[in-house]
């Protein structure tokens, strides 16, 4: 499924750029299409939405962007499941409850995870080239992660973090400001999503 999503993303970006082999054009398309949070130490978190034609999925893509003139280097991000903090608000500002899959993407980084991140030398160094968006975490389906029960205009908030190696025994988290985007969801979207879940059972 992930491979199909990644292929769909690249296809969508190639439509925007018209040049499947031009990396700079793809990066430019990502910078323009994503919604970016404020920068912390020159690093921004961005979110973009990909909706297939059948409209029963709202695939959220996350990116990092280094706005510094030089590269950013540090320990690799936390493992998948410990990288994101997600929230969804309806048009009245009321938070929508997360589902179990949503909670599974937002686990807190505890001392055990931090120590594992430190001792896993195979994780290596994480680098961000200047002004070149890089995928941050795996894509996820918004409707899988939140209990959306009615149509409306929603706002998705996504926060992430990176880590700095302060010493040989200490890793310091660097929280990135939240990125947000508007997500209109119709009753037809909800009906199609529910039908797809029933077909999958």
XYZ file of N, CA and C in Angstrom:
603
model
N 0.824 -1.198 0.000
C 0.000 0.000 0.000
C 0.866 1.258 0.000
N 1.928 1.243 0.846
C 2.814 2.403 0.924
C 3.467 2.678 -0.416
N 3.889 1.617 -1.126
C 4.522 1.796 -2.433
C 3.556 2.457 -3.409
N 2.292 2.032 -3.351
C 1.292 2.626 -4.246
C 1.078 4.098 -3.929
N 1.068 4.438 -2.640
C 0.903 5.838 -2.248
C 2.068 6.683 -2.732
N 3.283 6.148 -2.569
C 4.460 6.898 -3.011
C 4.452 7.082 -4.519
N 4.042 6.039 -5.253
C 3.961 6.161 -6.707
C 2.907 7.184 -7.103
N 1.783 7.175 -6.378
C 0.723 8.141 -6.671
C 1.187 9.558 -6.401
N 1.966 9.728 -5.322
C 2.486 11.052 -5.006
C 3.400 11.556 -6.118
N 4.313 10.703 -6.560
C 5.226 11.118 -7.610
C 4.483 11.409 -8.904
N 3.427 10.611 -9.185
C 2.630 10.857 -10.389
C 1.928 12.205 -10.295
N 1.365 12.483 -9.102
C 0.673 13.765 -8.924
C 1.636 14.933 -9.080
N 2.840 14.792 -8.522
C 3.822 15.862 -8.648
C 4.290 16.017 -10.084
N 4.384 14.912 -10.814
C 4.822 15.006 -12.204
C 3.781 15.722 -13.049
N 2.500 15.569 -12.668
C 1.460 16.310 -13.375
C 1.643 17.800 -13.154
N 1.990 18.147 -11.890
C 2.192 19.562 -11.574
C 3.387 20.136 -12.318
N 4.425 19.334 -12.460
C 5.659 19.861 -13.027
C 5.816 19.572 -14.507
N 5.232 18.456 -14.955
C 5.406 18.069 -16.346
C 6.766 17.484 -16.631
N 7.591 17.271 -15.583
C 8.941 16.765 -15.779
C 9.227 15.738 -14.701
N 9.065 14.461 -15.035
C 9.239 13.423 -14.027
C 10.696 13.244 -13.631
N 11.640 13.669 -14.466
C 13.058 13.454 -14.180
C 13.744 14.687 -13.614
N 13.023 15.765 -13.446
C 13.630 17.003 -12.975
C 13.415 17.123 -11.476
N 14.443 16.775 -10.696
C 14.323 16.773 -9.244
C 13.994 18.146 -8.701
N 14.630 19.189 -9.240
C 14.380 20.536 -8.731
C 12.935 20.956 -8.979
N 12.341 20.533 -10.077
C 10.947 20.866 -10.354
C 10.017 20.161 -9.379
N 10.325 18.907 -9.040
C 9.524 18.172 -8.065
C 9.638 18.834 -6.697
N 10.855 19.217 -6.322
C 11.041 19.891 -5.038
C 10.283 21.209 -5.006
N 10.304 21.930 -6.119
C 9.571 23.200 -6.196
C 8.071 22.964 -6.053
N 7.555 21.892 -6.684
C 6.135 21.568 -6.588
C 5.754 21.213 -5.154
N 6.613 20.480 -4.444
C 6.343 20.148 -3.046
C 6.324 21.409 -2.193
N 7.306 22.285 -2.393
C 7.352 23.523 -1.609
C 6.086 24.351 -1.822
N 5.577 24.373 -3.050
C 4.395 25.184 -3.349
C 3.101 24.551 -2.864
N 3.026 23.221 -2.903
C 1.757 22.559 -2.576
C 1.595 22.299 -1.078
N 2.681 22.161 -0.351
C 2.592 21.860 1.080
C 2.270 23.125 1.882
N 1.666 22.917 3.040
C 1.434 23.991 4.006
C 2.521 23.875 5.065
N 3.259 24.968 5.263
C 4.452 24.928 6.111
C 4.228 25.647 7.424
N 4.746 25.060 8.504
C 4.742 25.726 9.793
C 5.874 26.739 9.866
N 5.942 27.445 10.979
C 7.041 28.387 11.197
C 8.350 27.613 11.326
N 9.457 28.314 11.125
C 10.768 27.662 11.189
C 11.326 27.709 12.605
N 11.963 26.621 13.012
C 12.761 26.567 14.240
C 14.183 26.221 13.835
N 15.105 27.132 14.131
C 16.498 26.953 13.700
C 16.578 26.713 12.194
N 15.674 27.332 11.462
C 15.681 27.229 10.008
C 15.001 25.988 9.459
N 14.404 25.148 10.314
C 13.756 23.913 9.869
C 12.244 24.063 9.968
N 11.545 23.732 8.887
C 10.086 23.798 8.846
C 9.490 22.413 8.617
N 8.327 22.187 9.220
C 7.531 20.999 8.948
C 6.415 21.381 7.987
N 6.202 20.548 6.979
C 5.147 20.818 6.008
C 4.206 19.641 5.862
N 2.946 19.928 5.513
C 1.954 18.884 5.267
C 1.294 19.138 3.922
N 0.971 18.053 3.242
C 0.264 18.142 1.962
C -0.774 17.031 1.934
N -1.820 17.243 1.146
C -2.924 16.290 1.074
C -3.021 15.732 -0.331
N -3.124 14.408 -0.401
C -3.362 13.744 -1.682
C -4.671 12.984 -1.573
N -5.636 13.296 -2.444
C -6.928 12.616 -2.433
C -7.119 11.886 -3.751
N -7.136 10.552 -3.727
C -7.383 9.789 -4.952
C -8.752 10.130 -5.540
N -8.957 9.753 -6.784
C -10.192 10.120 -7.470
C -11.432 9.535 -6.823
N -11.317 8.371 -6.170
C -12.508 7.785 -5.559
C -12.926 8.524 -4.282
N -12.077 9.463 -3.808
C -12.424 10.368 -2.707
C -12.753 9.660 -1.406
N -12.290 8.430 -1.212
C -12.541 7.795 0.076
C -11.291 7.741 0.933
N -10.258 8.416 0.483
C -9.035 8.495 1.261
C -8.518 9.933 1.234
N -7.995 10.356 2.370
C -7.357 11.653 2.487
C -5.933 11.385 2.973
N -5.014 11.181 2.035
C -3.646 10.788 2.362
C -2.832 12.036 2.709
N -2.292 12.042 3.926
C -1.495 13.176 4.401
C -0.011 12.833 4.272
N 0.733 13.725 3.642
C 2.175 13.580 3.442
C 2.886 14.631 4.292
N 3.984 14.258 4.906
C 4.728 15.189 5.753
C 6.146 15.365 5.224
N 6.644 16.601 5.331
C 7.965 16.938 4.807
C 8.716 17.817 5.804
N 10.026 17.841 5.642
C 10.878 18.789 6.345
C 11.567 19.664 5.307
N 11.785 20.927 5.667
C 12.476 21.856 4.773
C 13.501 22.638 5.571
N 14.730 22.635 5.074
C 15.819 23.384 5.689
C 15.968 24.711 4.951
N 15.642 25.810 5.626
C 15.730 27.127 4.991
C 17.076 27.797 5.234
N 17.984 27.101 5.931
C 19.323 27.651 6.168
C 20.165 27.576 4.893
N 21.220 28.392 4.866
C 22.121 28.368 3.716
C 23.015 27.136 3.740
N 23.187 26.548 4.913
C 24.026 25.348 5.036
C 23.157 24.164 5.435
N 23.720 22.973 5.368
C 22.973 21.765 5.688
C 22.720 21.605 7.174
N 21.707 20.803 7.496
C 21.402 20.450 8.883
C 21.749 18.986 9.079
N 22.475 18.667 10.156
C 22.852 17.291 10.439
C 22.569 16.987 11.909
N 22.065 15.805 12.167
C 21.774 15.401 13.535
C 21.425 13.930 13.574
N 21.070 13.424 14.769
C 20.638 12.026 14.858
C 19.370 11.808 14.026
N 19.162 10.587 13.592
C 17.966 10.271 12.823
C 16.725 10.563 13.656
N 15.600 10.905 13.011
C 14.363 11.136 13.767
C 13.955 9.897 14.551
N 13.046 10.094 15.478
C 12.514 8.972 16.251
C 11.885 7.950 15.304
N 11.736 6.697 15.744
C 11.116 5.689 14.879
C 9.691 6.066 14.501
N 9.207 5.458 13.424
C 7.822 5.663 13.011
C 6.895 5.324 14.179
N 5.894 6.172 14.398
C 5.002 6.008 15.534
C 5.340 6.942 16.680
N 6.568 7.503 16.648
C 7.013 8.426 17.699
C 7.384 9.796 17.123
N 7.058 10.036 15.862
C 7.517 11.276 15.218
C 6.481 12.392 15.232
N 5.194 12.041 15.258
C 4.151 13.022 14.998
C 3.273 13.270 16.219
N 2.636 14.439 16.219
C 1.525 14.734 17.121
C 0.432 15.311 16.230
N -0.730 14.673 16.222
C -1.817 15.034 15.314
C -3.031 15.505 16.088
N -3.697 16.521 15.570
C -4.998 16.929 16.094
C -5.844 17.449 14.948
N -7.151 17.305 15.100
C -8.102 17.724 14.073
C -9.216 18.510 14.750
N -9.518 19.697 14.213
C -10.581 20.537 14.747
C -11.676 20.704 13.720
N -12.931 20.743 14.208
C -14.025 21.056 13.295
C -14.158 22.564 13.169
N -15.158 23.017 12.421
C -15.295 24.454 12.149
C -15.633 25.260 13.401
N -16.083 24.587 14.477
C -16.364 25.263 15.740
C -15.173 25.238 16.693
N -14.054 24.687 16.233
C -12.868 24.619 17.060
C -12.859 23.466 18.045
N -13.791 22.522 17.861
C -13.869 21.368 18.749
C -12.964 20.261 18.219
N -12.165 19.680 19.119
C -11.252 18.613 18.720
C -12.011 17.333 18.395
N -11.599 16.679 17.326
C -12.146 15.391 16.924
C -11.303 14.304 17.583
N -11.964 13.306 18.136
C -11.245 12.254 18.844
C -10.421 11.418 17.880
N -9.210 11.071 18.313
C -8.359 10.199 17.515
C -8.803 8.746 17.659
N -8.515 7.953 16.628
C -8.762 6.519 16.663
C -7.516 5.812 17.187
N -7.578 4.491 17.328
C -6.391 3.733 17.727
C -5.263 3.891 16.717
N -5.537 3.812 15.387
C -4.442 4.060 14.431
C -3.862 5.471 14.566
N -4.716 6.450 14.897
C -4.215 7.803 15.100
C -3.322 7.890 16.317
N -3.766 7.253 17.415
C -2.933 7.236 18.627
C -1.608 6.520 18.382
N -1.637 5.501 17.525
C -0.419 4.726 17.251
C 0.637 5.554 16.529
N 0.221 6.660 15.908
C 1.179 7.547 15.237
C 1.723 8.622 16.166
N 1.160 8.729 17.368
C 1.470 9.856 18.248
C 1.996 9.418 19.609
N 2.726 8.320 19.648
C 3.256 7.842 20.919
C 4.379 8.778 21.398
N 4.407 9.072 22.696
C 5.454 9.967 23.213
C 6.816 9.274 23.235
N 7.846 10.058 23.020
C 9.212 9.536 23.076
C 9.618 9.458 24.543
N 9.694 8.252 25.061
C 10.070 8.070 26.460
C 11.571 7.805 26.583
N 12.015 7.581 27.796
C 13.452 7.379 28.029
C 13.981 6.144 27.313
N 13.158 5.098 27.251
C 13.597 3.880 26.570
C 13.843 4.143 25.086
N 12.904 4.856 24.445
C 13.065 5.164 23.017
C 14.292 6.042 22.807
N 14.479 7.033 23.679
C 15.652 7.903 23.563
C 16.945 7.096 23.667
N 16.996 6.172 24.625
C 18.218 5.374 24.787
C 18.424 4.469 23.584
N 17.328 3.942 23.038
C 17.426 3.111 21.842
C 17.933 3.921 20.663
N 17.432 5.155 20.528
C 17.889 6.036 19.454
C 19.382 6.296 19.588
N 19.857 6.394 20.826
C 21.272 6.710 21.045
C 22.172 5.523 20.704
N 21.754 4.322 21.109
C 22.649 3.175 20.935
C 22.550 2.544 19.548
N 21.506 2.855 18.801
C 21.373 2.277 17.462
C 22.218 3.081 16.481
N 23.488 2.748 16.413
C 24.397 3.484 15.536
C 24.020 3.307 14.064
N 23.300 2.228 13.742
C 22.915 2.000 12.350
C 21.928 3.055 11.869
N 21.296 3.767 12.812
C 20.364 4.830 12.399
C 21.116 5.954 11.706
N 22.345 6.143 12.084
C 23.207 7.073 11.377
C 22.840 8.530 11.573
N 23.391 9.344 10.675
C 23.201 10.794 10.725
C 22.098 11.186 9.760
N 21.241 12.078 10.214
C 20.137 12.579 9.401
C 20.526 13.944 8.850
N 20.436 14.111 7.548
C 20.834 15.371 6.936
C 19.714 15.996 6.135
N 19.698 17.327 6.131
C 18.756 18.092 5.314
C 19.546 19.093 4.484
N 19.516 18.910 3.177
C 20.174 19.869 2.289
C 19.382 21.172 2.275
N 20.029 22.292 2.017
C 19.309 23.570 1.993
C 18.218 23.600 0.932
N 17.037 24.067 1.329
C 15.931 24.367 0.414
C 15.491 23.169 -0.422
N 15.647 21.959 0.112
C 15.250 20.745 -0.603
C 14.324 19.927 0.297
N 13.014 19.934 0.052
C 12.091 19.198 0.917
C 12.447 17.718 0.974
N 12.296 17.144 2.161
C 12.578 15.730 2.358
C 11.415 15.102 3.120
N 11.013 13.890 2.699
C 9.931 13.193 3.379
C 10.266 13.009 4.847
N 9.291 13.265 5.711
C 9.528 13.157 7.148
C 9.044 11.820 7.710
N 7.782 11.476 7.485
C 7.252 10.223 8.015
C 6.376 9.571 6.963
N 5.907 8.351 7.253
C 5.069 7.619 6.312
C 3.739 8.344 6.094
N 3.166 8.246 4.901
C 1.836 8.821 4.672
C 0.793 8.131 5.553
N -0.260 8.868 5.887
C -1.358 8.275 6.647
C -2.691 8.796 6.123
N -3.731 7.994 6.325
C -5.076 8.367 5.895
C -5.764 9.108 7.041
N -6.128 10.345 6.790
C -6.749 11.185 7.818
C -7.988 10.523 8.427
N -8.817 9.898 7.585
C -10.058 9.295 8.075
C -9.801 8.030 8.888
N -8.628 7.416 8.703
C -8.250 6.287 9.553
C -7.869 6.752 10.950
N -7.390 7.985 11.058
C -6.775 8.465 12.300
C -7.719 9.252 13.200
N -8.865 9.672 12.665
C -9.807 10.468 13.454
C -11.237 9.972 13.250
N -12.039 10.099 14.284
C -13.436 9.676 14.232
C -14.293 10.812 13.679
N -14.193 11.020 12.383
C -14.965 12.071 11.718
C -16.367 11.523 11.456
N -17.366 12.114 12.086
C -18.726 11.583 12.007
C -19.680 12.459 11.215
N -19.253 13.666 10.885
C -20.134 14.539 10.116
C -19.326 15.344 9.106
N -19.993 15.719 8.025
C -19.342 16.520 6.991
C -19.045 17.920 7.527
N -18.042 18.548 6.953
C -17.717 19.902 7.374
C -16.320 20.308 6.971
N -15.947 21.503 7.395
C -14.606 22.038 7.138
C -13.760 21.788 8.379
N -12.699 21.028 8.219
C -11.831 20.657 9.336
C -10.451 21.278 9.154
N -9.744 21.404 10.261
C -8.360 21.874 10.238
C -7.485 20.824 10.892
N -6.507 20.347 10.142
C -5.552 19.365 10.652
C -4.298 20.078 11.129
N -3.853 19.722 12.330
C -2.603 20.245 12.887
C -1.625 19.091 13.043
N -0.405 19.291 12.560
C 0.630 18.260 12.645
C 1.885 18.879 13.245
N 2.429 18.216 14.250
C 3.686 18.662 14.843
C 4.684 17.511 14.815
N 5.939 17.840 14.654
C 6.994 16.831 14.644
C 8.191 17.333 15.420
N 9.220 16.524 15.473
C 10.431 16.920 16.183
C 11.645 16.233 15.580
N 12.760 16.897 15.725
C 14.062 16.329 15.384
C 14.895 16.284 16.659
N 16.084 15.740 16.546
C 16.916 15.572 17.739
C 18.346 15.998 17.452
N 18.951 16.558 18.479
C 20.348 16.953 18.388
C 21.170 16.136 19.373
N 22.353 15.735 18.945
C 23.281 15.027 19.826
C 24.058 16.084 20.598
N 23.675 16.305 21.862
C 24.329 17.321 22.687
C 25.662 16.802 23.220
N 25.670 15.530 23.606
C 26.895 14.895 24.078
C 26.802 13.419 23.731
N 27.798 12.656 24.155
C 27.785 11.224 23.840
C 26.664 10.489 24.553
N 26.073 11.120 25.557
C 25.015 10.447 26.325
C 23.696 11.213 26.338
N 23.628 12.326 25.626
C 22.417 13.156 25.730
C 21.920 13.575 24.351
N 20.640 13.279 24.093
C 19.964 13.719 22.872
C 18.895 14.728 23.255
N 18.911 15.880 22.613
C 17.959 16.943 22.936
C 16.904 17.054 21.834
N 15.606 16.975 22.199
C 14.565 17.123 21.172
C 14.445 18.566 20.701
N 14.124 18.742 19.450
C 13.889 20.060 18.872
C 12.487 20.044 18.273
N 11.520 20.564 19.039
C 10.134 20.586 18.586
C 9.989 21.549 17.410
N 9.293 21.105 16.388
C 9.017 21.949 15.236
C 7.616 22.544 15.378
N 7.448 23.819 15.072
C 6.112 24.415 15.164
C 5.103 23.674 14.290
N 3.855 23.701 14.725
C 2.809 22.975 14.017
C 2.586 23.521 12.613
N 2.343 22.597 11.697
C 1.850 22.951 10.364
C 0.364 22.610 10.341
N -0.420 23.367 9.601
C -1.853 23.121 9.564
C -2.379 23.282 8.152
N -3.509 22.640 7.895
C -4.157 22.803 6.602
C -5.652 22.546 6.744
N -6.412 23.179 5.874
C -7.860 23.009 5.827
C -8.197 21.739 5.054
N -9.155 20.979 5.575
C -9.580 19.743 4.921
C -11.105 19.712 4.872
N -11.702 20.068 3.738
C -13.157 19.941 3.613
C -13.544 18.483 3.377
N -14.478 17.976 4.169
C -14.923 16.582 4.068
C -16.426 16.571 3.853
N -16.865 15.964 2.782
C -18.290 15.919 2.454
C -18.922 14.632 2.984
N -20.246 14.598 2.979
C -20.934 13.379 3.386
C -20.654 12.249 2.414
N -20.502 12.584 1.137
C -20.155 11.563 0.143
C -18.799 10.950 0.450
N -17.849 11.773 0.901
C -16.532 11.251 1.294
C -16.673 10.252 2.436
N -17.468 10.612 3.434
C -17.656 9.733 4.585
C -18.371 8.443 4.187
N -19.367 8.557 3.303
C -20.094 7.367 2.840
C -19.178 6.434 2.070
N -18.353 7.005 1.174
C -17.428 6.192 0.388
C -16.385 5.525 1.287
N -15.916 6.273 2.286
C -14.919 5.715 3.200
C -15.518 4.555 3.991
N -16.737 4.738 4.490
C -17.379 3.672 5.254
C -17.623 2.448 4.389
N -18.037 2.669 3.140
C -18.276 1.554 2.221
C -16.993 0.798 1.942
N -15.866 1.513 1.798
C -14.592 0.860 1.535
C -14.144 0.026 2.727
N -14.443 0.502 3.956
C -14.105 -0.278 5.142
C -14.922 -1.551 5.212
N -16.206 -1.453 4.854
C -17.060 -2.634 4.893
C -16.644 -3.653 3.835
N -16.213 -3.165 2.673
C -15.754 -4.070 1.613
C -14.465 -4.797 2.018
N -13.636 -4.107 2.813
C -12.359 -4.687 3.225
C -12.520 -5.769 4.297
N -13.671 -5.800 4.956
C -13.891 -6.787 6.030
C -14.220 -8.164 5.485
